[in-house]
């Protein structure tokens, strides 16, 4: 895996309101490893990976705390969001600089990381053999209820000799490993949805990805990309203060002059049976 050490930066220690039984700290992790990895495939000749560059922010939870060394029973760790991953291939010249192969391998590695060590998934390392899963359990923050309210600024596609196309807009909203879609609003430059989706929330730094599409009725013609925007749950809450937030869609790093308005409410978990008889409290 190479000799380049992992770099740690921007360490933040959090105070948790759980009677002092948990220590959490977040840290930026960067690894630019000059590695030498050989890979085999059933459909391609052997090839290698000469360099892996990985960047992401990780959270560590030490729980339960004690006054006996090493002072905690277990540690849980995970990336807040899927880390950035860049690969440099060696070997077969035909794939060394192939964007298709690179993206395919990267997608496989992203899926593996997401299923193991990206929220809501965490890795657990027990330090005290007597520590149980219940002792080390760190509950989620709650449910992030994201509401797609409306959009504006979408334009008619000019088709020359063919009829102009008014977009049929829908949104694809992703948070962690859950993807939700709104309904399609047909022939609308200013679509209105007012639809909510619930996502498990483990950290306010988790990114919400909003992708807009123009639905194409033809079965073999993919839906047209209308732009996307990324924002963390914490940024939505701070910007909106409980109200809706309007975000400009981006494409190839540039604004599209099309906007979507969303709202995010965080619903806390409770163990009280009275919660069945009163509205959930927003964070």
mmCIF file of N, CA, C and O in Angstrom, residues 44-122:
data_model
loop_
_atom_site.group_PDB
_atom_site.id
_atom_site.type_symbol
_atom_site.label_atom_id
_atom_site.label_comp_id
_atom_site.label_asym_id
_atom_site.label_seq_id
_atom_site.Cartn_x
_atom_site.Cartn_y
_atom_site.Cartn_z
ATOM 1 N N UNK A 44 -10.643 -8.656 -18.712
ATOM 2 C CA UNK A 44 -9.524 -7.821 -19.135
ATOM 3 C C UNK A 44 -8.211 -8.449 -18.681
ATOM 4 O O UNK A 44 -8.174 -9.181 -17.683
ATOM 5 N N UNK A 45 -7.122 -8.169 -19.404
ATOM 6 C CA UNK A 45 -5.810 -8.618 -18.952
ATOM 7 C C UNK A 45 -5.449 -7.959 -17.624
ATOM 8 O O UNK A 45 -6.041 -6.948 -17.248
ATOM 9 N N UNK A 46 -4.487 -8.518 -16.893
ATOM 10 C CA UNK A 46 -4.098 -7.938 -15.605
ATOM 11 C C UNK A 46 -3.638 -6.482 -15.763
ATOM 12 O O UNK A 46 -3.031 -6.105 -16.759
ATOM 13 N N UNK A 47 -3.954 -5.668 -14.760
ATOM 14 C CA UNK A 47 -3.514 -4.276 -14.745
ATOM 15 C C UNK A 47 -3.195 -3.890 -13.316
ATOM 16 O O UNK A 47 -3.464 -4.644 -12.366
ATOM 17 N N UNK A 48 -2.574 -2.738 -13.158
ATOM 18 C CA UNK A 48 -2.151 -2.308 -11.832
ATOM 19 C C UNK A 48 -2.653 -0.921 -11.482
ATOM 20 O O UNK A 48 -3.113 -0.168 -12.340
ATOM 21 N N UNK A 49 -2.583 -0.592 -10.186
ATOM 22 C CA UNK A 49 -2.916 0.728 -9.679
ATOM 23 C C UNK A 49 -1.664 1.282 -9.019
ATOM 24 O O UNK A 49 -1.172 0.731 -8.031
ATOM 25 N N UNK A 50 -1.133 2.367 -9.593
ATOM 26 C CA UNK A 50 0.124 2.934 -9.103
ATOM 27 C C UNK A 50 -0.087 3.970 -8.017
ATOM 28 O O UNK A 50 0.820 4.241 -7.232
ATOM 29 N N UNK A 51 -1.258 4.578 -7.979
ATOM 30 C CA UNK A 51 -1.493 5.636 -7.004
ATOM 31 C C UNK A 51 -2.974 5.716 -6.656
ATOM 32 O O UNK A 51 -3.835 5.602 -7.530
ATOM 33 N N UNK A 52 -3.260 5.875 -5.386
ATOM 34 C CA UNK A 52 -4.618 6.102 -4.899
ATOM 35 C C UNK A 52 -4.615 7.384 -4.088
ATOM 36 O O UNK A 52 -3.830 7.531 -3.146
ATOM 37 N N UNK A 53 -5.497 8.305 -4.456
ATOM 38 C CA UNK A 53 -5.654 9.532 -3.671
ATOM 39 C C UNK A 53 -7.048 9.531 -3.073
ATOM 40 O O UNK A 53 -8.050 9.470 -3.789
ATOM 41 N N UNK A 54 -7.102 9.582 -1.752
ATOM 42 C CA UNK A 54 -8.369 9.511 -1.032
ATOM 43 C C UNK A 54 -8.489 10.698 -0.093
ATOM 44 O O UNK A 54 -7.553 11.000 0.663
ATOM 45 N N UNK A 55 -9.631 11.388 -0.161
ATOM 46 C CA UNK A 55 -9.886 12.533 0.705
ATOM 47 C C UNK A 55 -11.303 12.432 1.260
ATOM 48 O O UNK A 55 -12.242 12.151 0.525
ATOM 49 N N UNK A 56 -11.435 12.688 2.553
ATOM 50 C CA UNK A 56 -12.760 12.663 3.162
ATOM 51 C C UNK A 56 -12.697 13.076 4.616
ATOM 52 O O UNK A 56 -11.616 13.247 5.183
ATOM 53 N N UNK A 57 -13.865 13.264 5.195
ATOM 54 C CA UNK A 57 -13.948 13.627 6.603
ATOM 55 C C UNK A 57 -14.511 12.440 7.373
ATOM 56 O O UNK A 57 -15.540 11.868 6.986
ATOM 57 N N UNK A 58 -13.839 12.095 8.477
ATOM 58 C CA UNK A 58 -14.221 10.937 9.262
ATOM 59 C C UNK A 58 -14.657 11.360 10.658
ATOM 60 O O UNK A 58 -14.200 12.377 11.192
ATOM 61 N N UNK A 59 -15.545 10.557 11.220
ATOM 62 C CA UNK A 59 -15.983 10.726 12.604
ATOM 63 C C UNK A 59 -15.566 9.503 13.413
ATOM 64 O O UNK A 59 -15.678 8.372 12.933
ATOM 65 N N UNK A 60 -15.105 9.760 14.645
ATOM 66 C CA UNK A 60 -14.716 8.694 15.561
ATOM 67 C C UNK A 60 -15.516 8.849 16.851
ATOM 68 O O UNK A 60 -15.620 9.953 17.403
ATOM 69 N N UNK A 61 -16.076 7.739 17.325
ATOM 70 C CA UNK A 61 -16.813 7.730 18.588
ATOM 71 C C UNK A 61 -16.128 6.756 19.540
ATOM 72 O O UNK A 61 -15.977 5.575 19.217
ATOM 73 N N UNK A 62 -15.707 7.260 20.711
ATOM 74 C CA UNK A 62 -15.175 6.412 21.768
ATOM 75 C C UNK A 62 -16.268 6.250 22.835
ATOM 76 O O UNK A 62 -16.709 7.231 23.427
ATOM 77 N N UNK A 63 -16.706 4.992 23.042
ATOM 78 C CA UNK A 63 -17.786 4.745 23.982
ATOM 79 C C UNK A 63 -17.773 3.272 24.392
ATOM 80 O O UNK A 63 -17.491 2.417 23.542
ATOM 81 N N UNK A 64 -18.077 2.974 25.661
ATOM 82 C CA UNK A 64 -18.273 3.877 26.798
ATOM 83 C C UNK A 64 -16.936 4.323 27.378
ATOM 84 O O UNK A 64 -15.940 3.610 27.263
ATOM 85 N N UNK A 65 -16.924 5.503 27.982
ATOM 86 C CA UNK A 65 -15.708 6.017 28.609
ATOM 87 C C UNK A 65 -15.551 5.433 30.016
ATOM 88 O O UNK A 65 -16.523 5.089 30.680
ATOM 89 N N UNK A 66 -14.292 5.336 30.448
ATOM 90 C CA UNK A 66 -14.007 4.813 31.793
ATOM 91 C C UNK A 66 -12.747 5.487 32.312
ATOM 92 O O UNK A 66 -12.048 6.206 31.584
ATOM 93 N N UNK A 67 -12.445 5.264 33.575
ATOM 94 C CA UNK A 67 -11.236 5.825 34.180
ATOM 95 C C UNK A 67 -10.106 4.816 34.221
ATOM 96 O O UNK A 67 -9.129 4.978 34.963
ATOM 97 N N UNK A 68 -10.237 3.748 33.436
ATOM 98 C CA UNK A 68 -9.207 2.720 33.338
ATOM 99 C C UNK A 68 -8.674 2.706 31.914
ATOM 100 O O UNK A 68 -9.453 2.705 30.949
ATOM 101 N N UNK A 69 -7.345 2.704 31.763
ATOM 102 C CA UNK A 69 -6.746 2.679 30.427
ATOM 103 C C UNK A 69 -7.252 1.482 29.633
ATOM 104 O O UNK A 69 -7.421 0.401 30.189
ATOM 105 N N UNK A 70 -7.526 1.678 28.344
ATOM 106 C CA UNK A 70 -7.319 2.864 27.481
ATOM 107 C C UNK A 70 -8.434 3.901 27.543
ATOM 108 O O UNK A 70 -8.558 4.717 26.644
ATOM 109 N N UNK A 71 -9.260 3.874 28.579
ATOM 110 C CA UNK A 71 -10.272 4.901 28.882
ATOM 111 C C UNK A 71 -11.543 4.810 28.028
ATOM 112 O O UNK A 71 -12.411 5.674 28.141
ATOM 113 N N UNK A 72 -11.653 3.832 27.161
ATOM 114 C CA UNK A 72 -12.910 3.635 26.420
ATOM 115 C C UNK A 72 -13.018 2.162 26.032
ATOM 116 O O UNK A 72 -12.009 1.464 25.874
ATOM 117 N N UNK A 73 -14.270 1.719 25.895
ATOM 118 C CA UNK A 73 -14.499 0.309 25.635
ATOM 119 C C UNK A 73 -14.431 -0.073 24.170
ATOM 120 O O UNK A 73 -14.060 -1.196 23.826
ATOM 121 N N UNK A 74 -14.809 0.857 23.289
ATOM 122 C CA UNK A 74 -14.821 0.568 21.853
ATOM 123 C C UNK A 74 -14.738 1.879 21.093
ATOM 124 O O UNK A 74 -15.042 2.953 21.626
ATOM 125 N N UNK A 75 -14.331 1.788 19.838
ATOM 126 C CA UNK A 75 -14.299 2.949 18.960
ATOM 127 C C UNK A 75 -15.050 2.605 17.682
ATOM 128 O O UNK A 75 -14.884 1.524 17.116
ATOM 129 N N UNK A 76 -15.925 3.525 17.257
ATOM 130 C CA UNK A 76 -16.619 3.409 15.980
ATOM 131 C C UNK A 76 -16.134 4.524 15.068
ATOM 132 O O UNK A 76 -15.935 5.654 15.523
ATOM 133 N N UNK A 77 -15.973 4.212 13.789
ATOM 134 C CA UNK A 77 -15.452 5.219 12.867
ATOM 135 C C UNK A 77 -16.122 5.053 11.501
ATOM 136 O O UNK A 77 -16.509 3.962 11.090
ATOM 137 N N UNK A 78 -16.253 6.189 10.804
ATOM 138 C CA UNK A 78 -16.891 6.189 9.490
ATOM 139 C C UNK A 78 -16.587 7.493 8.783
ATOM 140 O O UNK A 78 -16.215 8.494 9.411
ATOM 141 N N UNK A 79 -16.741 7.481 7.459
ATOM 142 C CA UNK A 79 -16.732 8.721 6.683
ATOM 143 C C UNK A 79 -18.122 9.340 6.765
ATOM 144 O O UNK A 79 -19.140 8.635 6.695
ATOM 145 N N UNK A 80 -18.165 10.665 6.886
ATOM 146 C CA UNK A 80 -19.453 11.356 6.917
ATOM 147 C C UNK A 80 -20.151 11.240 5.570
ATOM 148 O O UNK A 80 -21.361 11.018 5.502
ATOM 149 N N UNK A 81 -19.392 11.401 4.499
ATOM 150 C CA UNK A 81 -19.894 11.242 3.134
ATOM 151 C C UNK A 81 -18.900 10.393 2.351
ATOM 152 O O UNK A 81 -17.756 10.194 2.794
ATOM 153 N N UNK A 82 -19.311 9.877 1.211
ATOM 154 C CA UNK A 82 -18.410 9.072 0.392
ATOM 155 C C UNK A 82 -17.158 9.871 0.057
ATOM 156 O O UNK A 82 -17.256 10.978 -0.485
ATOM 157 N N UNK A 83 -15.971 9.380 0.386
ATOM 158 C CA UNK A 83 -14.748 10.147 0.147
ATOM 159 C C UNK A 83 -14.429 10.287 -1.338
ATOM 160 O O UNK A 83 -14.844 9.468 -2.158
ATOM 161 N N UNK A 84 -13.684 11.349 -1.659
ATOM 162 C CA UNK A 84 -13.190 11.523 -3.022
ATOM 163 C C UNK A 84 -12.097 10.495 -3.279
ATOM 164 O O UNK A 84 -11.213 10.290 -2.453
ATOM 165 N N UNK A 85 -12.149 9.865 -4.443
ATOM 166 C CA UNK A 85 -11.218 8.788 -4.758
ATOM 167 C C UNK A 85 -10.718 8.956 -6.182
ATOM 168 O O UNK A 85 -11.507 9.007 -7.123
ATOM 169 N N UNK A 86 -9.390 9.056 -6.337
ATOM 170 C CA UNK A 86 -8.755 9.141 -7.656
ATOM 171 C C UNK A 86 -7.773 7.991 -7.805
ATOM 172 O O UNK A 86 -7.032 7.659 -6.872
ATOM 173 N N UNK A 87 -7.748 7.392 -9.003
ATOM 174 C CA UNK A 87 -6.901 6.234 -9.270
ATOM 175 C C UNK A 87 -6.013 6.502 -10.472
ATOM 176 O O UNK A 87 -6.450 7.115 -11.447
ATOM 177 N N UNK A 88 -4.778 6.022 -10.416
ATOM 178 C CA UNK A 88 -3.853 6.046 -11.553
ATOM 179 C C UNK A 88 -3.510 4.606 -11.916
ATOM 180 O O UNK A 88 -2.932 3.876 -11.097
ATOM 181 N N UNK A 89 -3.867 4.207 -13.147
ATOM 182 C CA UNK A 89 -3.642 2.839 -13.574
ATOM 183 C C UNK A 89 -2.287 2.684 -14.250
ATOM 184 O O UNK A 89 -1.737 3.619 -14.836
ATOM 185 N N UNK A 90 -1.775 1.474 -14.197
ATOM 186 C CA UNK A 90 -0.564 1.100 -14.919
ATOM 187 C C UNK A 90 -0.857 -0.206 -15.659
ATOM 188 O O UNK A 90 -1.927 -0.788 -15.535
ATOM 189 N N UNK A 91 0.141 -0.657 -16.418
ATOM 190 C CA UNK A 91 -0.030 -1.937 -17.092
ATOM 191 C C UNK A 91 -0.548 -1.750 -18.497
ATOM 192 O O UNK A 91 0.032 -1.024 -19.306
ATOM 193 N N UNK A 92 -1.647 -2.380 -18.796
ATOM 194 C CA UNK A 92 -2.170 -2.404 -20.141
ATOM 195 C C UNK A 92 -2.443 -0.991 -20.645
ATOM 196 O O UNK A 92 -3.246 -0.247 -20.087
ATOM 197 N N UNK A 93 -1.768 -0.600 -21.698
ATOM 198 C CA UNK A 93 -1.862 0.779 -22.194
ATOM 199 C C UNK A 93 -3.275 1.153 -22.607
ATOM 200 O O UNK A 93 -3.676 2.307 -22.505
ATOM 201 N N UNK A 94 -4.042 0.150 -23.038
ATOM 202 C CA UNK A 94 -5.384 0.443 -23.531
ATOM 203 C C UNK A 94 -6.313 0.946 -22.443
ATOM 204 O O UNK A 94 -7.275 1.639 -22.719
ATOM 205 N N UNK A 95 -6.014 0.612 -21.174
ATOM 206 C CA UNK A 95 -6.903 1.065 -20.110
ATOM 207 C C UNK A 95 -6.226 2.040 -19.168
ATOM 208 O O UNK A 95 -6.852 2.558 -18.254
ATOM 209 N N UNK A 96 -4.928 2.286 -19.383
ATOM 210 C CA UNK A 96 -4.191 3.128 -18.442
ATOM 211 C C UNK A 96 -4.834 4.495 -18.286
ATOM 212 O O UNK A 96 -4.853 5.060 -17.199
ATOM 213 N N UNK A 97 -5.340 5.044 -19.377
ATOM 214 C CA UNK A 97 -5.959 6.368 -19.316
ATOM 215 C C UNK A 97 -7.423 6.329 -19.745
ATOM 216 O O UNK A 97 -7.970 7.329 -20.191
ATOM 217 N N UNK A 98 -8.040 5.175 -19.617
ATOM 218 C CA UNK A 98 -9.415 5.021 -20.051
ATOM 219 C C UNK A 98 -10.361 5.571 -18.991
ATOM 220 O O UNK A 98 -10.409 5.070 -17.866
ATOM 221 N N UNK A 99 -11.131 6.581 -19.354
ATOM 222 C CA UNK A 99 -12.082 7.171 -18.415
ATOM 223 C C UNK A 99 -13.180 6.186 -18.059
ATOM 224 O O UNK A 99 -13.638 6.136 -16.916
ATOM 225 N N UNK A 100 -13.587 5.374 -19.039
ATOM 226 C CA UNK A 100 -14.651 4.407 -18.784
ATOM 227 C C UNK A 100 -14.234 3.392 -17.734
ATOM 228 O O UNK A 100 -14.981 3.106 -16.784
ATOM 229 N N UNK A 101 -13.023 2.819 -17.886
ATOM 230 C CA UNK A 101 -12.541 1.828 -16.930
ATOM 231 C C UNK A 101 -12.325 2.475 -15.566
ATOM 232 O O UNK A 101 -12.696 1.917 -14.525
ATOM 233 N N UNK A 102 -11.727 3.673 -15.558
ATOM 234 C CA UNK A 102 -11.479 4.363 -14.295
ATOM 235 C C UNK A 102 -12.780 4.612 -13.541
ATOM 236 O O UNK A 102 -12.879 4.357 -12.338
ATOM 237 N N UNK A 103 -13.797 5.114 -14.237
ATOM 238 C CA UNK A 103 -15.076 5.388 -13.592
ATOM 239 C C UNK A 103 -15.740 4.112 -13.095
ATOM 240 O O UNK A 103 -16.371 4.107 -12.033
ATOM 241 N N UNK A 104 -15.598 3.034 -13.857
ATOM 242 C CA UNK A 104 -16.206 1.762 -13.448
ATOM 243 C C UNK A 104 -15.560 1.236 -12.170
ATOM 244 O O UNK A 104 -16.257 0.833 -11.231
ATOM 245 N N UNK A 105 -14.222 1.230 -12.138
ATOM 246 C CA UNK A 105 -13.517 0.751 -10.948
ATOM 247 C C UNK A 105 -13.815 1.656 -9.761
ATOM 248 O O UNK A 105 -14.041 1.190 -8.640
ATOM 249 N N UNK A 106 -13.836 2.962 -10.006
ATOM 250 C CA UNK A 106 -14.129 3.911 -8.933
ATOM 251 C C UNK A 106 -15.530 3.687 -8.369
ATOM 252 O O UNK A 106 -15.742 3.749 -7.156
ATOM 253 N N UNK A 107 -16.498 3.411 -9.250
ATOM 254 C CA UNK A 107 -17.864 3.156 -8.803
ATOM 255 C C UNK A 107 -17.922 1.908 -7.916
ATOM 256 O O UNK A 107 -18.613 1.895 -6.886
ATOM 257 N N UNK A 108 -17.195 0.878 -8.295
ATOM 258 C CA UNK A 108 -17.172 -0.343 -7.491
ATOM 259 C C UNK A 108 -16.582 -0.069 -6.116
ATOM 260 O O UNK A 108 -17.127 -0.485 -5.085
ATOM 261 N N UNK A 109 -15.453 0.666 -6.077
ATOM 262 C CA UNK A 109 -14.816 0.980 -4.801
ATOM 263 C C UNK A 109 -15.691 1.900 -3.951
ATOM 264 O O UNK A 109 -15.772 1.740 -2.729
ATOM 265 N N UNK A 110 -16.360 2.867 -4.585
ATOM 266 C CA UNK A 110 -17.280 3.749 -3.846
ATOM 267 C C UNK A 110 -18.399 2.944 -3.201
ATOM 268 O O UNK A 110 -18.762 3.186 -2.043
ATOM 269 N N UNK A 111 -18.946 1.980 -3.933
ATOM 270 C CA UNK A 111 -20.033 1.159 -3.395
ATOM 271 C C UNK A 111 -19.550 0.304 -2.228
ATOM 272 O O UNK A 111 -20.270 0.113 -1.234
ATOM 273 N N UNK A 112 -18.323 -0.216 -2.343
ATOM 274 C CA UNK A 112 -17.767 -1.023 -1.249
ATOM 275 C C UNK A 112 -17.562 -0.171 -0.002
ATOM 276 O O UNK A 112 -17.940 -0.556 1.112
ATOM 277 N N UNK A 113 -16.969 1.025 -0.193
ATOM 278 C CA UNK A 113 -16.761 1.917 0.947
ATOM 279 C C UNK A 113 -18.090 2.319 1.581
ATOM 280 O O UNK A 113 -18.241 2.326 2.808
ATOM 281 N N UNK A 114 -19.079 2.656 0.730
ATOM 282 C CA UNK A 114 -20.378 3.100 1.247
ATOM 283 C C UNK A 114 -21.063 2.015 2.058
ATOM 284 O O UNK A 114 -21.740 2.308 3.043
ATOM 285 N N UNK A 115 -20.911 0.770 1.657
ATOM 286 C CA UNK A 115 -21.579 -0.325 2.351
ATOM 287 C C UNK A 115 -20.896 -0.699 3.659
ATOM 288 O O UNK A 115 -21.473 -1.412 4.484
ATOM 289 N N UNK A 116 -19.666 -0.199 3.876
ATOM 290 C CA UNK A 116 -18.910 -0.595 5.057
ATOM 291 C C UNK A 116 -18.614 0.553 6.015
ATOM 292 O O UNK A 116 -18.762 0.406 7.228
ATOM 293 N N UNK A 117 -18.241 1.729 5.465
ATOM 294 C CA UNK A 117 -17.627 2.726 6.324
ATOM 295 C C UNK A 117 -18.072 4.143 6.002
ATOM 296 O O UNK A 117 -17.398 5.114 6.337
ATOM 297 N N UNK A 118 -19.221 4.298 5.342
ATOM 298 C CA UNK A 118 -19.813 5.609 5.098
ATOM 299 C C UNK A 118 -21.177 5.632 5.776
ATOM 300 O O UNK A 118 -21.953 4.678 5.656
ATOM 301 N N UNK A 119 -21.469 6.723 6.499
ATOM 302 C CA UNK A 119 -22.746 6.817 7.218
ATOM 303 C C UNK A 119 -23.923 6.470 6.308
ATOM 304 O O UNK A 119 -23.914 6.845 5.140
ATOM 305 N N UNK A 120 -24.893 5.722 6.820
ATOM 306 C CA UNK A 120 -25.124 5.360 8.223
ATOM 307 C C UNK A 120 -24.357 4.137 8.709
ATOM 308 O O UNK A 120 -24.619 3.652 9.815
ATOM 309 N N UNK A 121 -23.433 3.603 7.910
ATOM 310 C CA UNK A 121 -22.645 2.442 8.314
ATOM 311 C C UNK A 121 -21.398 2.890 9.061
ATOM 312 O O UNK A 121 -20.747 3.874 8.682
ATOM 313 N N UNK A 122 -21.046 2.161 10.106
ATOM 314 C CA UNK A 122 -19.827 2.440 10.871
ATOM 315 C C UNK A 122 -19.077 1.139 11.113
ATOM 316 O O UNK A 122 -19.682 0.073 11.236
#
